[in-house]
Every structure is written in C-alpha cells, then in structure tokens.
C-alpha cells in the first residue's frame, strides 16, 4: 500500500538528465568496442581540446602512426600494422573520446540554458555538480588507464586500471539514472516493504561486484582460459585457484581465480533474483509494477546464456579481428548494465516508509 506521493519536477530537467544517462550508456558501449578491437592505445596523448579533431591529411596521419609505433603494443603485437590498420583502431579510440566530450558539452550547455530559463531549483544544483565532477574524474581515470599500457612491455592496459575505469563509469551512470528516476517519477513509499527493499540492495551490491569481476575478466583476457561449461576445464574447483603470493593477488591477477569467481557469482545472482522475484509476487506490495519487476529475472537468465555462449566462442578469438566472441562479449556487457538498471529501478520504487 502506498504511503505518500509528491509531484514530479520540471519535465525539461528530467528529460535532459535522462538524455545524459542514455549518452553515458552509449559511452560505455563504445568503451567496450574500443577494448574488444584493441584500440585503446592507438592515441598516445591526452589532448582535451585539440584531440577532438582527427588527422586531416597524410602528414598528420603519418605523425600519429609514428607515435603509435613507439608503444610496446606496436612492437610486441602489431608490428605488421599498415597505416590502414592503424586508422581502424584510431577511429574507435577517437570516437570514444569524442563522445565523452559530447556528453560534457550536452551537460554544460543544458545546465547553463536551464539556469538561464530558471528551470533548475536550488536543490538540484549540488546533485548536478556532483554528476559533472564525477564525469571529469572518470575522464582522468581513463587517461591513467591508457597511460598504464604505454610503457614497459605492456601489450594492453593494466587490468586493474581497466576495471577501475569501468566500475567508475558504472557508478557515474548509476548515479545519473537514479537522479533521472527521482526527477521523472513521484516519490512513493510502501509499508511492509523494508525486507524486500533490503534484499534488492543486496542484489545490487552483488551485481556491482560481478561487473567488477567482469571487467577483470576482460582486462586479464580470462574467458579463454576455460572455454568449457558447466565444468572449468573438466573441474568444478580448479587446483590452481590460489597459486599467487601474496594471496590477494589471486583476485586481481590470477585468470583462473577471476574466471571461477565470475562464473559462480553469476549462479548465485540468478538464484537470488529468482528468490527475490518469488518474494515480490507473494508480497502483493505493488501489483501494478509486477511485470516491470520481472525484468531482472529475464535479464539475468539471458545474461548467463550470453556468458556460456561467449565461453564456447572464446576459442575462436583472433587479435585484431572482430569475431563471434566479440559480439557476445559486447552484448554480455550491455545486458549486465541493463540488469543493474533494472535493480536500481526496483530499489527506487520499493522504498519503505520511514515509520
């Protein structure tokens, strides 16, 4: 039973924030493509303003290619690259950065315009400024990640920095999505929903951890170490889970450990969401929302199916070639984000009364 409601705020502000949330979702998708195409190290400098313009003539392209030739990735992996090959990977990294700039432009122009038209209430200013500074922080983390792959014998960016970049992106987009919900929908609180609301938060935490391990899977190229299912190379519990010392390194650098955790955490999340869905139907809290709140269950089942198919297809991975695994890995990432959004929505609508 609903306890109380308040009116929604100005729709112009709400749709502006929602549009920004959509752009951030696309940005994460472009980041996935950039990673899967091996494009992330093609631009070796961080030029915030001038970097928005790509090379425009043969001389500029040659200069950029020569910079890339100084990287360990070129020497150790892509020494046979032609200028045409380089242009392909350059495009995805450039477009990824360009889209990030566009997100910033849309935010700044929208903020100034809405301020000028007096559409922004005073209580909106701080959350929006937090959103902006989180976006700036994410850009800095992105460059730190890229820089980790430009020195020594690195072929790719450091996996932990990739995971940090991804999880901060997820945090940013989750914050934007929550705030857009707050602007779009009236506040509704329910009696007797505290337990299922707490369960929802627990699920959200598990999904965040799972997304973190998904990023570590990607950064360590860990899918291909066990392209089998349901067992992991014939075992349920591999022998070399904790071979690294110190012990904590196994959770960020041991491919089989990361793979084992990511796979089994998926089963735990699916089981938990199934139980959560049963409790939701039995509670009768919000009958009008039941179909929407079935979404997490559908998404988690699809997510596990995508993960299994990606495992099988990982045997066909080819460097610098887009194959079936890459399509499945990208869909796996995007569907994981949709699962996250569905749980954020559930937490928003299931909030209990304060009494």
Short mmCIF file of C-alpha atoms in Angstrom, two decimals, residues 2-332:
data_model
loop_
_atom_site.label_atom_id
_atom_site.label_comp_id
_atom_site.label_asym_id
_atom_site.label_seq_id
_atom_site.Cartn_x
_atom_site.Cartn_y
_atom_site.Cartn_z
CA UNK A 2 1.41 3.41 -0.98
CA UNK A 3 2.00 5.74 1.94
CA UNK A 4 2.51 9.09 0.22
CA UNK A 5 3.44 10.70 -3.07
CA UNK A 6 4.85 14.02 -4.25
CA UNK A 7 4.57 15.74 -7.60
CA UNK A 8 7.23 15.27 -10.29
CA UNK A 9 9.55 18.19 -11.05
CA UNK A 10 10.02 20.13 -14.26
CA UNK A 11 9.99 17.74 -17.21
CA UNK A 12 12.67 19.69 -19.15
CA UNK A 13 15.24 18.99 -16.43
CA UNK A 14 14.14 15.37 -16.13
CA UNK A 15 14.47 14.61 -19.83
CA UNK A 16 17.79 16.43 -20.04
CA UNK A 17 19.23 14.21 -17.27
CA UNK A 18 17.69 11.12 -18.87
CA UNK A 19 19.23 12.03 -22.23
CA UNK A 20 22.59 12.35 -20.50
CA UNK A 21 22.07 8.92 -18.93
CA UNK A 22 21.43 7.49 -22.40
CA UNK A 23 24.58 9.13 -23.74
CA UNK A 24 26.58 7.66 -20.86
CA UNK A 25 25.19 4.22 -21.69
CA UNK A 26 26.37 4.65 -25.28
CA UNK A 27 29.75 5.81 -23.96
CA UNK A 28 30.18 2.58 -22.00
CA UNK A 29 29.19 0.61 -25.12
CA UNK A 30 31.82 2.48 -27.14
CA UNK A 31 34.33 1.70 -24.41
CA UNK A 32 33.51 -1.99 -24.84
CA UNK A 33 34.04 -1.78 -28.60
CA UNK A 34 37.30 0.09 -28.07
CA UNK A 35 38.54 -2.64 -25.75
CA UNK A 36 37.42 -5.53 -27.94
CA UNK A 37 39.02 -4.04 -31.07
CA UNK A 38 42.27 -3.42 -29.21
CA UNK A 39 42.02 0.28 -30.00
CA UNK A 40 42.60 1.82 -26.58
CA UNK A 41 46.32 2.53 -27.01
CA UNK A 42 46.16 3.96 -30.53
CA UNK A 43 46.12 7.58 -29.29
CA UNK A 44 49.16 8.14 -27.11
CA UNK A 45 48.39 11.66 -25.87
CA UNK A 46 45.62 13.29 -23.89
CA UNK A 47 44.78 16.50 -25.71
CA UNK A 48 41.50 17.60 -24.20
CA UNK A 49 40.66 20.26 -26.80
CA UNK A 50 42.82 19.69 -29.88
CA UNK A 51 42.31 15.93 -29.67
CA UNK A 52 38.69 16.39 -30.77
CA UNK A 53 39.91 16.90 -34.35
CA UNK A 54 41.24 13.73 -36.06
CA UNK A 55 44.19 13.78 -38.50
CA UNK A 56 43.06 15.58 -41.65
CA UNK A 57 45.86 14.86 -44.13
CA UNK A 58 48.51 12.27 -44.93
CA UNK A 59 51.20 14.07 -42.95
CA UNK A 60 49.10 14.18 -39.78
CA UNK A 61 48.17 10.51 -40.13
CA UNK A 62 51.84 9.57 -40.54
CA UNK A 63 52.75 11.58 -37.44
CA UNK A 64 50.10 9.83 -35.34
CA UNK A 65 51.13 6.44 -36.67
CA UNK A 66 54.77 7.15 -35.79
CA UNK A 67 53.72 7.95 -32.22
CA UNK A 68 51.89 4.64 -32.02
CA UNK A 69 55.00 2.86 -33.35
CA UNK A 70 56.82 3.90 -30.18
CA UNK A 71 54.42 1.91 -27.97
CA UNK A 72 55.15 -1.60 -26.70
CA UNK A 73 51.82 -2.77 -28.15
CA UNK A 74 53.05 -1.99 -31.66
CA UNK A 75 56.44 -3.66 -31.15
CA UNK A 76 55.16 -6.75 -29.36
CA UNK A 77 51.78 -7.32 -31.02
CA UNK A 78 51.08 -5.15 -34.05
CA UNK A 79 54.45 -4.74 -35.76
CA UNK A 80 52.87 -5.79 -39.06
CA UNK A 81 50.27 -2.99 -38.93
CA UNK A 82 49.79 -0.85 -42.01
CA UNK A 83 48.51 2.72 -41.92
CA UNK A 84 45.07 1.38 -42.85
CA UNK A 85 45.12 -0.97 -39.84
CA UNK A 86 46.12 1.92 -37.62
CA UNK A 87 43.32 4.13 -38.92
CA UNK A 88 40.78 1.50 -37.91
CA UNK A 89 41.88 1.29 -34.27
CA UNK A 90 42.47 5.05 -34.12
CA UNK A 91 38.86 5.68 -35.14
CA UNK A 92 37.34 3.75 -32.24
CA UNK A 93 39.54 5.34 -29.59
CA UNK A 94 38.98 8.80 -31.13
CA UNK A 95 35.22 8.28 -31.32
CA UNK A 96 35.14 7.03 -27.73
CA UNK A 97 36.89 10.20 -26.59
CA UNK A 98 34.79 12.41 -28.87
CA UNK A 99 31.56 11.01 -27.44
CA UNK A 100 32.84 11.71 -23.92
CA UNK A 101 33.42 15.32 -24.98
CA UNK A 102 29.89 15.48 -26.41
CA UNK A 103 28.48 14.25 -23.10
CA UNK A 104 30.31 17.09 -21.37
CA UNK A 105 29.08 19.64 -23.93
CA UNK A 106 25.47 18.48 -23.60
CA UNK A 107 25.74 18.74 -19.82
CA UNK A 108 27.31 22.21 -19.76
CA UNK A 109 25.03 23.73 -22.42
CA UNK A 110 21.96 22.16 -20.84
CA UNK A 111 22.96 23.33 -17.37
CA UNK A 112 23.58 26.92 -18.49
CA UNK A 113 20.39 27.03 -20.57
CA UNK A 114 18.22 25.63 -17.79
CA UNK A 115 19.79 28.01 -15.29
CA UNK A 116 19.11 30.93 -17.64
CA UNK A 117 15.48 29.87 -18.04
CA UNK A 118 15.21 29.34 -14.27
CA UNK A 119 14.18 25.72 -14.66
CA UNK A 120 16.66 24.46 -12.06
CA UNK A 121 15.58 24.51 -8.45
CA UNK A 122 18.20 25.27 -5.82
CA UNK A 123 18.15 21.69 -4.51
CA UNK A 124 19.07 20.40 -7.98
CA UNK A 125 22.34 22.31 -8.27
CA UNK A 126 24.53 20.20 -5.98
CA UNK A 127 23.49 16.77 -7.39
CA UNK A 128 24.12 18.05 -10.90
CA UNK A 129 27.53 19.47 -9.99
CA UNK A 130 28.41 16.13 -8.37
CA UNK A 131 27.41 14.44 -11.62
CA UNK A 132 29.64 16.79 -13.59
CA UNK A 133 32.69 16.30 -11.35
CA UNK A 134 32.21 12.53 -11.40
CA UNK A 135 32.34 12.75 -15.19
CA UNK A 136 35.58 14.76 -15.02
CA UNK A 137 37.07 12.23 -12.60
CA UNK A 138 36.12 9.41 -14.95
CA UNK A 139 38.00 11.13 -17.79
CA UNK A 140 41.13 11.40 -15.62
CA UNK A 141 40.89 7.73 -14.64
CA UNK A 142 40.52 6.87 -18.32
CA UNK A 143 43.80 8.56 -19.15
CA UNK A 144 45.56 6.89 -16.20
CA UNK A 145 44.32 3.58 -17.61
CA UNK A 146 45.63 4.34 -21.10
CA UNK A 147 49.00 5.51 -19.74
CA UNK A 148 49.42 2.13 -18.00
CA UNK A 149 49.68 0.47 -21.40
CA UNK A 150 52.20 2.83 -22.98
CA UNK A 151 55.33 1.79 -21.09
CA UNK A 152 57.47 -1.25 -20.42
CA UNK A 153 56.31 -4.47 -22.05
CA UNK A 154 52.56 -3.78 -21.80
CA UNK A 155 50.51 -5.04 -24.72
CA UNK A 156 47.24 -3.85 -23.21
CA UNK A 157 46.24 -1.54 -20.38
CA UNK A 158 46.68 -2.79 -16.83
CA UNK A 159 43.65 -4.96 -15.92
CA UNK A 160 43.08 -3.35 -12.52
CA UNK A 161 43.05 0.12 -14.07
CA UNK A 162 40.64 -1.08 -16.76
CA UNK A 163 38.38 -2.43 -14.01
CA UNK A 164 38.66 0.85 -12.10
CA UNK A 165 37.72 2.82 -15.21
CA UNK A 166 34.74 0.58 -15.87
CA UNK A 167 33.42 0.49 -12.32
CA UNK A 168 33.67 4.28 -12.02
CA UNK A 169 31.73 4.52 -15.28
CA UNK A 170 29.08 2.24 -13.83
CA UNK A 171 28.95 4.35 -10.69
CA UNK A 172 28.56 7.52 -12.75
CA UNK A 173 25.79 6.14 -14.93
CA UNK A 174 24.00 4.63 -11.91
CA UNK A 175 24.03 8.00 -10.18
CA UNK A 176 22.67 9.68 -13.31
CA UNK A 177 19.99 7.03 -13.74
CA UNK A 178 18.89 7.27 -10.09
CA UNK A 179 18.66 11.04 -10.33
CA UNK A 180 16.66 10.82 -13.57
CA UNK A 181 14.21 8.47 -11.81
CA UNK A 182 13.95 10.95 -8.98
CA UNK A 183 13.11 13.71 -11.45
CA UNK A 184 10.75 11.68 -13.62
CA UNK A 185 8.62 9.80 -11.11
CA UNK A 186 6.79 10.80 -7.94
CA UNK A 187 8.21 9.61 -4.65
CA UNK A 188 6.29 6.57 -3.43
CA UNK A 189 6.90 4.70 -0.20
CA UNK A 190 5.34 1.44 0.94
CA UNK A 191 4.53 -0.13 4.23
CA UNK A 192 5.90 -3.62 4.84
CA UNK A 193 8.48 -3.38 2.02
CA UNK A 194 11.61 -2.99 4.15
CA UNK A 195 12.77 -6.62 3.87
CA UNK A 196 12.35 -6.93 0.13
CA UNK A 197 13.90 -3.47 -0.33
CA UNK A 198 16.94 -4.57 1.68
CA UNK A 199 17.08 -7.75 -0.43
CA UNK A 200 17.09 -5.53 -3.54
CA UNK A 201 20.06 -3.55 -2.23
CA UNK A 202 21.91 -6.79 -1.53
CA UNK A 203 21.29 -7.89 -5.11
CA UNK A 204 22.57 -4.56 -6.40
CA UNK A 205 25.79 -4.96 -4.41
CA UNK A 206 26.28 -8.46 -5.83
CA UNK A 207 25.77 -7.20 -9.38
CA UNK A 208 28.28 -4.39 -8.81
CA UNK A 209 30.84 -6.94 -7.62
CA UNK A 210 30.02 -9.14 -10.59
CA UNK A 211 30.52 -6.24 -13.00
CA UNK A 212 33.87 -5.55 -11.37
CA UNK A 213 34.95 -9.14 -11.91
CA UNK A 214 33.59 -8.95 -15.45
CA UNK A 215 35.98 -6.05 -16.07
CA UNK A 216 38.84 -8.05 -14.52
CA UNK A 217 37.86 -10.94 -16.80
CA UNK A 218 38.12 -8.63 -19.79
CA UNK A 219 41.36 -7.00 -18.69
CA UNK A 220 43.06 -10.34 -17.99
CA UNK A 221 41.62 -12.00 -21.13
CA UNK A 222 40.35 -14.68 -18.75
CA UNK A 223 37.45 -16.07 -20.79
CA UNK A 224 39.68 -18.26 -22.94
CA UNK A 225 41.46 -19.96 -20.01
CA UNK A 226 38.40 -22.20 -19.52
CA UNK A 227 36.22 -22.30 -22.68
CA UNK A 228 34.12 -25.14 -21.25
CA UNK A 229 30.81 -25.47 -19.45
CA UNK A 230 29.47 -26.49 -16.96
CA UNK A 231 32.88 -27.50 -15.61
CA UNK A 232 36.02 -25.38 -15.68
CA UNK A 233 38.35 -27.39 -17.91
CA UNK A 234 36.79 -30.54 -16.50
CA UNK A 235 36.88 -29.46 -12.86
CA UNK A 236 34.32 -27.85 -10.60
CA UNK A 237 37.04 -26.34 -8.42
CA UNK A 238 40.36 -25.82 -10.25
CA UNK A 239 43.57 -26.79 -8.43
CA UNK A 240 45.45 -23.53 -9.04
CA UNK A 241 42.94 -21.04 -7.66
CA UNK A 242 45.32 -19.55 -5.09
CA UNK A 243 48.78 -20.12 -6.52
CA UNK A 244 49.87 -16.48 -6.43
CA UNK A 245 51.53 -14.79 -3.48
CA UNK A 246 50.56 -12.63 -1.75
CA UNK A 247 47.14 -14.24 -1.56
CA UNK A 248 45.19 -11.11 -2.54
CA UNK A 249 46.82 -11.05 -6.00
CA UNK A 250 44.76 -14.07 -7.00
CA UNK A 251 41.63 -11.91 -7.03
CA UNK A 252 43.05 -9.38 -9.49
CA UNK A 253 45.68 -11.23 -11.49
CA UNK A 254 45.07 -14.99 -11.40
CA UNK A 255 42.98 -15.65 -14.52
CA UNK A 256 41.51 -18.92 -13.33
CA UNK A 257 40.52 -17.43 -9.94
CA UNK A 258 38.83 -14.46 -11.58
CA UNK A 259 37.10 -16.80 -14.02
CA UNK A 260 35.93 -19.10 -11.20
CA UNK A 261 34.53 -16.22 -9.12
CA UNK A 262 32.81 -14.55 -12.06
CA UNK A 263 31.17 -17.78 -13.19
CA UNK A 264 29.92 -18.88 -9.78
CA UNK A 265 28.83 -15.42 -8.72
CA UNK A 266 26.57 -15.46 -11.78
CA UNK A 267 24.82 -18.58 -10.47
CA UNK A 268 24.42 -17.00 -7.03
CA UNK A 269 22.91 -13.86 -8.53
CA UNK A 270 20.49 -15.83 -10.69
CA UNK A 271 19.32 -17.92 -7.72
CA UNK A 272 18.98 -14.81 -5.55
CA UNK A 273 16.97 -12.95 -8.17
CA UNK A 274 14.68 -15.96 -8.57
CA UNK A 275 14.02 -15.98 -4.80
CA UNK A 276 13.59 -12.18 -4.81
CA UNK A 277 11.03 -12.44 -7.63
CA UNK A 278 9.03 -15.09 -5.73
CA UNK A 279 9.02 -12.92 -2.61
CA UNK A 280 7.91 -9.93 -4.64
CA UNK A 281 4.92 -11.80 -6.08
CA UNK A 282 3.94 -13.17 -2.71
CA UNK A 283 4.17 -9.78 -1.02
CA UNK A 284 1.46 -8.09 -3.07
CA UNK A 285 3.17 -4.74 -2.42
CA UNK A 286 2.81 -3.26 -5.88
CA UNK A 287 0.65 -5.31 -8.19
CA UNK A 288 0.79 -2.69 -10.96
CA UNK A 289 4.62 -2.98 -11.12
CA UNK A 290 4.93 -6.74 -11.16
CA UNK A 291 5.62 -7.08 -14.88
CA UNK A 292 8.32 -4.41 -14.74
CA UNK A 293 9.89 -6.09 -11.75
CA UNK A 294 10.07 -9.36 -13.66
CA UNK A 295 12.75 -7.70 -15.80
CA UNK A 296 15.73 -8.60 -13.55
CA UNK A 297 14.88 -12.31 -13.73
CA UNK A 298 14.59 -12.25 -17.53
CA UNK A 299 17.82 -10.27 -17.86
CA UNK A 300 19.86 -12.49 -15.53
CA UNK A 301 18.79 -15.66 -17.38
CA UNK A 302 19.73 -14.05 -20.69
CA UNK A 303 22.99 -12.84 -19.16
CA UNK A 304 24.04 -16.33 -18.16
CA UNK A 305 23.13 -17.66 -21.60
CA UNK A 306 25.29 -14.96 -23.21
CA UNK A 307 28.12 -15.81 -20.83
CA UNK A 308 28.00 -19.51 -21.73
CA UNK A 309 27.95 -18.75 -25.45
CA UNK A 310 30.84 -16.33 -25.02
CA UNK A 311 32.82 -19.05 -23.23
CA UNK A 312 32.35 -21.51 -26.08
CA UNK A 313 33.19 -18.90 -28.71
CA UNK A 314 36.33 -17.70 -26.89
CA UNK A 315 38.27 -20.50 -28.59
CA UNK A 316 37.86 -18.52 -31.82
CA UNK A 317 39.32 -15.22 -30.54
CA UNK A 318 41.64 -13.59 -33.05
CA UNK A 319 43.67 -10.49 -32.31
CA UNK A 320 42.58 -7.51 -34.42
CA UNK A 321 39.64 -9.43 -35.90
CA UNK A 322 36.00 -8.98 -34.85
CA UNK A 323 34.61 -12.48 -34.35
CA UNK A 324 31.56 -14.07 -32.71
CA UNK A 325 33.13 -13.81 -29.27
CA UNK A 326 33.36 -10.03 -29.57
CA UNK A 327 29.67 -9.68 -30.41
CA UNK A 328 28.72 -11.90 -27.49
CA UNK A 329 31.10 -10.15 -25.09
CA UNK A 330 29.68 -6.75 -26.03
CA UNK A 331 26.08 -7.96 -25.60
CA UNK A 332 27.10 -9.56 -22.30
#
